[in-house]
Coordinates of C-alpha atoms and ligand atoms in Angstrom, one line a residue:
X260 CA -57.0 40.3 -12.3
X261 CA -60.3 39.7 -14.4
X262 CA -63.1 40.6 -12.4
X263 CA -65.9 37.5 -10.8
X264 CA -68.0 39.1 -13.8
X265 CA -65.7 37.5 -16.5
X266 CA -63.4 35.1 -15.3
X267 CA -63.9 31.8 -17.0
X268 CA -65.8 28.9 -13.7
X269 CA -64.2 25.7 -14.1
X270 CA -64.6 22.5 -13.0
X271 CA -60.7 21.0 -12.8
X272 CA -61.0 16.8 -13.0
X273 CA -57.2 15.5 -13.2
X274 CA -55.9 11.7 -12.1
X275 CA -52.9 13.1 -9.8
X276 CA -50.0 12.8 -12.5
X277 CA -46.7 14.9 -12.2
X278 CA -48.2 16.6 -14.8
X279 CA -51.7 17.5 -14.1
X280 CA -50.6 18.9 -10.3
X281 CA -48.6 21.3 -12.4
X282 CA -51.5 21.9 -14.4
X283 CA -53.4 22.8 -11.0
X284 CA -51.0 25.0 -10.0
X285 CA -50.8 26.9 -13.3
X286 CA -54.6 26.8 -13.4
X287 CA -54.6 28.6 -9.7
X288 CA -52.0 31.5 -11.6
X289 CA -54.3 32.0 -14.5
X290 CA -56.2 35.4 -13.8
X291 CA -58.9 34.8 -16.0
X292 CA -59.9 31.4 -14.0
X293 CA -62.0 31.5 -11.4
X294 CA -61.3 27.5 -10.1
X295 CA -64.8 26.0 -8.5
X296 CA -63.9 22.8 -7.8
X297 CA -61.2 19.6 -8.1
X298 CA -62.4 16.3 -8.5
X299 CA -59.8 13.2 -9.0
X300 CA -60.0 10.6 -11.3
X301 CA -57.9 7.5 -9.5
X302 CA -56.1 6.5 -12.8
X303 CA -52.4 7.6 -13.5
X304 CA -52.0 8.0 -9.8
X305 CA -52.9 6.6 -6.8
X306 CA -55.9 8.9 -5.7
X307 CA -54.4 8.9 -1.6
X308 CA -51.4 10.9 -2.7
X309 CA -53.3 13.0 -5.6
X310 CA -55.1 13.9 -2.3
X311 CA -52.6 15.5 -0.1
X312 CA -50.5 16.5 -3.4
X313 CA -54.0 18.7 -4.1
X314 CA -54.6 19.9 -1.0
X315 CA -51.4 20.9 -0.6
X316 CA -51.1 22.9 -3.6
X317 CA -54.5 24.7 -2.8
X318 CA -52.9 26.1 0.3
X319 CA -49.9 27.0 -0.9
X320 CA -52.0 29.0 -3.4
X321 CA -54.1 30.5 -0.5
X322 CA -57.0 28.9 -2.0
X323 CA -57.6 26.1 0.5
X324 CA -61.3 26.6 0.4
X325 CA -62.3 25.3 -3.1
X326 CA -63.9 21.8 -2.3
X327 CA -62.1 18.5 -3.8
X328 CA -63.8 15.2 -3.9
X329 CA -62.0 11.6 -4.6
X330 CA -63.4 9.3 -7.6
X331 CA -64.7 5.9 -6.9
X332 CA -65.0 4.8 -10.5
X333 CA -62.8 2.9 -12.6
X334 CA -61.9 2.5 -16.3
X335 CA -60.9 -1.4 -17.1
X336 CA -57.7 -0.9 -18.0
X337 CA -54.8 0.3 -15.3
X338 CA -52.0 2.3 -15.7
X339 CA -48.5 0.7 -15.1
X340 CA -48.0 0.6 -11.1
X341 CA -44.5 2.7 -11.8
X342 CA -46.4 5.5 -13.3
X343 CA -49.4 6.0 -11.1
X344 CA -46.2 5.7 -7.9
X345 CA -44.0 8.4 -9.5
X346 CA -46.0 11.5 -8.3
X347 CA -45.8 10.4 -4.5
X348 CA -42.4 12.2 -5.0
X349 CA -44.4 15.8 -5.3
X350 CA -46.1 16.0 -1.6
X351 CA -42.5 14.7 -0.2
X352 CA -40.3 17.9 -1.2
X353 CA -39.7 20.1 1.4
X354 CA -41.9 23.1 0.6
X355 CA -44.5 20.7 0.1
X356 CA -44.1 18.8 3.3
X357 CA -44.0 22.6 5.2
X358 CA -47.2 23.3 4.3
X359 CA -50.4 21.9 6.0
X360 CA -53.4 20.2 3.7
X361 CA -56.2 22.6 2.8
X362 CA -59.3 20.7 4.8
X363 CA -61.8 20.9 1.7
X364 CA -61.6 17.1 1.2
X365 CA -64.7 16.2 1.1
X366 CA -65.0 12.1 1.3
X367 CA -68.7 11.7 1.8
X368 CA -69.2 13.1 -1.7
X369 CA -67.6 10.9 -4.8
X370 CA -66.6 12.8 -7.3
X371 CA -68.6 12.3 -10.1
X372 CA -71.7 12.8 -7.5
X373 CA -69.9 16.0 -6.7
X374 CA -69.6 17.3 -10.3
X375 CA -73.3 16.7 -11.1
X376 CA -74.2 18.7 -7.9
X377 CA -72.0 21.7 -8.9
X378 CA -73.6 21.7 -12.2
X379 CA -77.0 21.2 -11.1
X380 CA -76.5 23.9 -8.0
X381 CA -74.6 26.5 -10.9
X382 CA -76.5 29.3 -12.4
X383 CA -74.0 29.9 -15.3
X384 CA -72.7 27.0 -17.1
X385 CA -69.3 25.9 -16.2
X386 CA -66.0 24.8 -18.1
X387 CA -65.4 21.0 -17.4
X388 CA -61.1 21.2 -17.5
X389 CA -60.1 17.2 -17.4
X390 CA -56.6 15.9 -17.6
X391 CA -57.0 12.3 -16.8
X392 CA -59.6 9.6 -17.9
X393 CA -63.5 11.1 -18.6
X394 CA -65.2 8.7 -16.2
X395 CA -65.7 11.1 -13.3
X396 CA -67.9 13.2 -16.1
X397 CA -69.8 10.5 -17.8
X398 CA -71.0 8.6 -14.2
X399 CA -72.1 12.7 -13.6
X400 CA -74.0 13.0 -16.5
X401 CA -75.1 10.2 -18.1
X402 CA -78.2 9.5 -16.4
X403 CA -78.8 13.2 -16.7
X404 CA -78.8 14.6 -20.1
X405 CA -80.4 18.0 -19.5
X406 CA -77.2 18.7 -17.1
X407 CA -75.5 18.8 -20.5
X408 CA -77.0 22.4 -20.8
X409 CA -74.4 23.7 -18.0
X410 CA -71.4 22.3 -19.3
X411 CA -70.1 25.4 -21.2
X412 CA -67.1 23.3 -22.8
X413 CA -65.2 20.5 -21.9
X414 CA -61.6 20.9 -22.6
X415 CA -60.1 17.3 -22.2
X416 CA -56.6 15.7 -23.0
X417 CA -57.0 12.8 -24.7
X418 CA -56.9 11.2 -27.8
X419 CA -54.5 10.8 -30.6
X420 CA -55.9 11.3 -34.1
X421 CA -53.6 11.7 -36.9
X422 CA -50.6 10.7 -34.9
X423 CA -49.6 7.2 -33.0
X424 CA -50.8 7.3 -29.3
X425 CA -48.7 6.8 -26.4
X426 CA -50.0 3.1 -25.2
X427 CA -47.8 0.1 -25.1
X428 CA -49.5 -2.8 -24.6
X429 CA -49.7 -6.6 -25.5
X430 CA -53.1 -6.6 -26.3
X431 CA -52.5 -2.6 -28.0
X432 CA -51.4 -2.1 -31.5
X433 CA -50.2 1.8 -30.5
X434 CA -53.2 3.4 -31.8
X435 CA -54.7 5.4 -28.1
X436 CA -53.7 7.8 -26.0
X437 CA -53.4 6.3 -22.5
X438 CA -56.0 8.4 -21.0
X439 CA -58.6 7.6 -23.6
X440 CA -57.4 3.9 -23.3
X441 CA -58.1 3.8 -19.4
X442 CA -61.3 3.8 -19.7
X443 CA -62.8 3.5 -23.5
X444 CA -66.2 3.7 -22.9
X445 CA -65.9 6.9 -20.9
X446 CA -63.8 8.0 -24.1
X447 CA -67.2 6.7 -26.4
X448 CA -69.7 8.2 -24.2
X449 CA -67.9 12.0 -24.2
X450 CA -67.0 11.6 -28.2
X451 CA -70.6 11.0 -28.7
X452 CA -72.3 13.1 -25.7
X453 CA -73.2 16.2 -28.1
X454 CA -71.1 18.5 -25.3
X455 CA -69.2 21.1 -26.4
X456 CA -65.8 19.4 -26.6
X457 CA -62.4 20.9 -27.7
X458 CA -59.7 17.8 -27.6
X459 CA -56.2 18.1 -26.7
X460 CA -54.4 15.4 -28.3
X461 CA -50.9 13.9 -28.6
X462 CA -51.2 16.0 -32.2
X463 CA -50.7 19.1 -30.2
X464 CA -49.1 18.4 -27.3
X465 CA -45.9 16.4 -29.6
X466 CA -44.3 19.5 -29.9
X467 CA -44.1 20.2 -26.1
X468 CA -41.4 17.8 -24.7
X469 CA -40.1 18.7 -21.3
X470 CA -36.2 19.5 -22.3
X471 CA -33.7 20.5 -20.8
X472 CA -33.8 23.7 -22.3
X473 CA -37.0 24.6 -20.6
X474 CA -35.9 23.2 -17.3
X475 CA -32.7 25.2 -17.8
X476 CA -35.4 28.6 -18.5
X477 CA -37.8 27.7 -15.6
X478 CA -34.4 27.2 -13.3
X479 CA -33.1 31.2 -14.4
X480 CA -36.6 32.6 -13.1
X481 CA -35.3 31.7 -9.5
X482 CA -38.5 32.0 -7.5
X483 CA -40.1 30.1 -5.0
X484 CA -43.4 28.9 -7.2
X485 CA -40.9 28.7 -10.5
X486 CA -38.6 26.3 -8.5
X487 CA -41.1 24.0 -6.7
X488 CA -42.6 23.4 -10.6
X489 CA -38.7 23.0 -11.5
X490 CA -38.6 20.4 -8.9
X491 CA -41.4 18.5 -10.1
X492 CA -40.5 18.4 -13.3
X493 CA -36.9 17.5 -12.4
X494 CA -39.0 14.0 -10.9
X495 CA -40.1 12.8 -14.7
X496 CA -37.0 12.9 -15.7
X497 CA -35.7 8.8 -15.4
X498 CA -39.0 7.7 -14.1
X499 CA -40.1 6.5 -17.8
X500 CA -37.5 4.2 -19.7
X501 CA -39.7 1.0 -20.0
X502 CA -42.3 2.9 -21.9
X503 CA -41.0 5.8 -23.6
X504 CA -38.4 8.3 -23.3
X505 CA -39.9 11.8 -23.1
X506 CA -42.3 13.4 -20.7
X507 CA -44.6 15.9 -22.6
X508 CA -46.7 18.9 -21.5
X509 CA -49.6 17.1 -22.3
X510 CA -51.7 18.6 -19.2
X511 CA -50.3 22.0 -19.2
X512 CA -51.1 22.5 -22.7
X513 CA -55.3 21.8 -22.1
X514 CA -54.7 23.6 -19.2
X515 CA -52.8 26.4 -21.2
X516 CA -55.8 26.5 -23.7
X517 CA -58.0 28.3 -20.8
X518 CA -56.0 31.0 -21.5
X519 CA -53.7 31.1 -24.7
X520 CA -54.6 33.6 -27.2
X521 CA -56.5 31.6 -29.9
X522 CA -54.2 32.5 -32.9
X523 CA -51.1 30.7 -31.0
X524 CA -52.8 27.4 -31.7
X525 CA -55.0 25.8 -34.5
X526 CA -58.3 23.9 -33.4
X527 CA -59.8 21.9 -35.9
X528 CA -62.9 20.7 -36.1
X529 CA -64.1 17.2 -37.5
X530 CA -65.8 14.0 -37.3
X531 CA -64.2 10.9 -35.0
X532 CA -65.4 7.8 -33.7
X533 CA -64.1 6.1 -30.9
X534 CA -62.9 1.9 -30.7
X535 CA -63.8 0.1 -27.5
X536 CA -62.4 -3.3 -28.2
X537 CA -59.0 -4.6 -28.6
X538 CA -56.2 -4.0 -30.1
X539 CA -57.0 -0.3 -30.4
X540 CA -59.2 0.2 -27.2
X541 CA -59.7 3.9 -26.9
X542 CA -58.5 5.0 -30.1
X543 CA -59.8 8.1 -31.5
X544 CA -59.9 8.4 -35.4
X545 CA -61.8 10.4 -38.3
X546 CA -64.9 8.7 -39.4
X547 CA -67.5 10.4 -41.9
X548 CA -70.1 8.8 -39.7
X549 CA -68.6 10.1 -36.5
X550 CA -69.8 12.9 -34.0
X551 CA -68.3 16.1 -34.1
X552 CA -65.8 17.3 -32.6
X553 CA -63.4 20.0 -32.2
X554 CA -59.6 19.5 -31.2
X555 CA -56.7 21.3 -31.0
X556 CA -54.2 19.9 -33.7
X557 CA -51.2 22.0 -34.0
X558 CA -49.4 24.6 -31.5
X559 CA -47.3 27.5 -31.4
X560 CA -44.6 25.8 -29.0
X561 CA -42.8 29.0 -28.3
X562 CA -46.0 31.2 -27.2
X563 CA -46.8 27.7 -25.0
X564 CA -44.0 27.5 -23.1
X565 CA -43.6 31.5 -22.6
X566 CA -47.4 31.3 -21.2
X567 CA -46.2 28.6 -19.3
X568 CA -42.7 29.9 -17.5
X569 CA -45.2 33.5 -17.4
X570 CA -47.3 31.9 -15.0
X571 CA -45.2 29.8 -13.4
X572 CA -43.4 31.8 -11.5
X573 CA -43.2 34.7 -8.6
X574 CA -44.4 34.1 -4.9
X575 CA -46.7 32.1 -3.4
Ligands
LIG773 O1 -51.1 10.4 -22.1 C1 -50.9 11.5 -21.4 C2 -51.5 11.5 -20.0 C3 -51.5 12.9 -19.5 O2 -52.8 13.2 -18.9 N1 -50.8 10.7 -19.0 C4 -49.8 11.6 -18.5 C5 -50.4 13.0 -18.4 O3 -50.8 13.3 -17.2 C6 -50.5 9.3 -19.2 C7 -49.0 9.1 -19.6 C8 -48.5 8.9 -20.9 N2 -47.1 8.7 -20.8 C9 -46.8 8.8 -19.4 C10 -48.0 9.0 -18.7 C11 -45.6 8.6 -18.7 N3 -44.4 8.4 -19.3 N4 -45.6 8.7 -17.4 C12 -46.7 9.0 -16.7 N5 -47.9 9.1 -17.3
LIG774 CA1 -53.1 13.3 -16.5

């Protein structure tokens, strides 16, 4: 393991999806992380199981101190009810319900209160990690621009930029990603916050469906932390039809990122603007006037899902 000296400090906000648990559990396997704190966005979940699901995970991890604090702000523009119920499933399977909660819930302390503490308290700055919406980190910072300084980088799944997004709508025309769409303004305010931001968009994260191939790999590493991921995986796998048809590794990829070597995937750099108003709330697209940004906009899948089934497996 990397020693304290150089592991990467990170700041993991995720919004409780199948998907972004995974994430924290990969992130809890990555050596070079060094995990200070969970906050949770209430978006593509509903934030009581998120909870348990997180706490859960921690101890199973043996990491049940790292403190976790629940959002209490919102983005305008809600994720289907089916979606944000699918992830219950993950705190109900049985290795899951064998293990007690980690107690580091903190409820006095909303989340985005929490993230400007643990910036303002940090002598280094820190890696911001977000998988959901980016309104936990704009209700931290935006009434305090010189925390800015501690953010070291935020690495942030959103966005869709030369590809169509993922929402569907009736007052959409396709053109977002969902957790860009959630919340636009959140979306405007990070685009245009001057942070160092590296994107992880549906450009990159297209090539990673969840097939049954990988499922089929994940299943042959037959361990207890390989299977439980299998299992949650195995969850996504009718929950979807309405909307679309494949589950991606959109999460795991950002996630992934933290620790990828940097010539398995190509990160482009440009300027984007961000829409706010219907029909492409939340959209993300090149603008000469824009701010820039940095995003990740091609993958090598292979080396991704290797780094992935690497981690993902062995004892707990
Ligand atoms: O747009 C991708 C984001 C990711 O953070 N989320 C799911 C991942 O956690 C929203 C989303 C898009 N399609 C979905 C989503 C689906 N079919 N089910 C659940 N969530
Ligand atoms: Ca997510």
């Amino acid at each position: 393991m990397a020693d304290s000296e150089t592991r990467r400090r990170v700041i993991f906000d995720h919004d409780g999806g199948i998907d972004d648990l995974l994430s924290l559990l990969l992130l809890l396997r990555m050596p070079n992380i060094d995990l200070v704190g969970v906050s949770i966005t209430p978006a593509d979940c509903y934030p009581g199981d998120a909870l348990i699901s997180t706490l859960k995970i921690l101890s199973l991890c043996g990491k049940s101190d790292i403190p976790v604090h629940v959002g209490n702000k919102t983005g305008p523009n809600p994720f289907p009810p089916d979606w944000r119920a699918q992830p219950r499933i993950c705190h109900s399977l049985p290795a899951m319900l064998r293990v007690q909660e980690a107690s580091s819930h903190h409820a006095d302390v909303p989340a985005h209160q929490f993230i400007r503490e643990t910036l303002q308290h940090s002598d280094t700055p820190l890696t911001v990690l977000m998988t959901g919406p980016a309104t936990n980190l704009m209700w931290a910072l935006q009434d305090h621009p010189v925390l800015c300084e501690k953010v070291e980088e935020v690495v942030w799944m959103g966005g869709a930029i030369d590809v169509k997004g993922n929402v569907a709508m009736h007052d959409h025309d396709g053109s977002a990603e969902w957790n860009a769409y959630w919340d636009p303004a959140a979306t405007a305010w990070l685009v245009a916050s001057g942070l160092s931001l590296c994107l992880v968009p549906l450009d990159a994260t297209n090539a990673l469906p969840v097939d049954r191939d990988f499922l089929r790999e994940l299943a042959t590493c037959n361990t207890p932390v390989s299977d439980l991921a299998g299992q949650f995986w195995a969850a996504t796998v009718t929950a979807i039809p309405t909307y679309e048809f494949t589950y991606y590794m959109w999460d795991i990829l950002s996630t992934s990122v933290l620790g990828l070597p940097i010539d398995t995937y190509v990160r482009e750099q440009g300027t984007l603007s961000v829409s706010t108003s219907a029909p492409q709330a939340g959209r993300i697209y090149r603008d000469p006037a824009g701010c820039s940004v940095s995003w990740v906009s091609s993958v090598e899948a292979q080396e991704a899902r290797r780094f992935v089934l690497q981690h993902l497996t062995g004892d707990f």
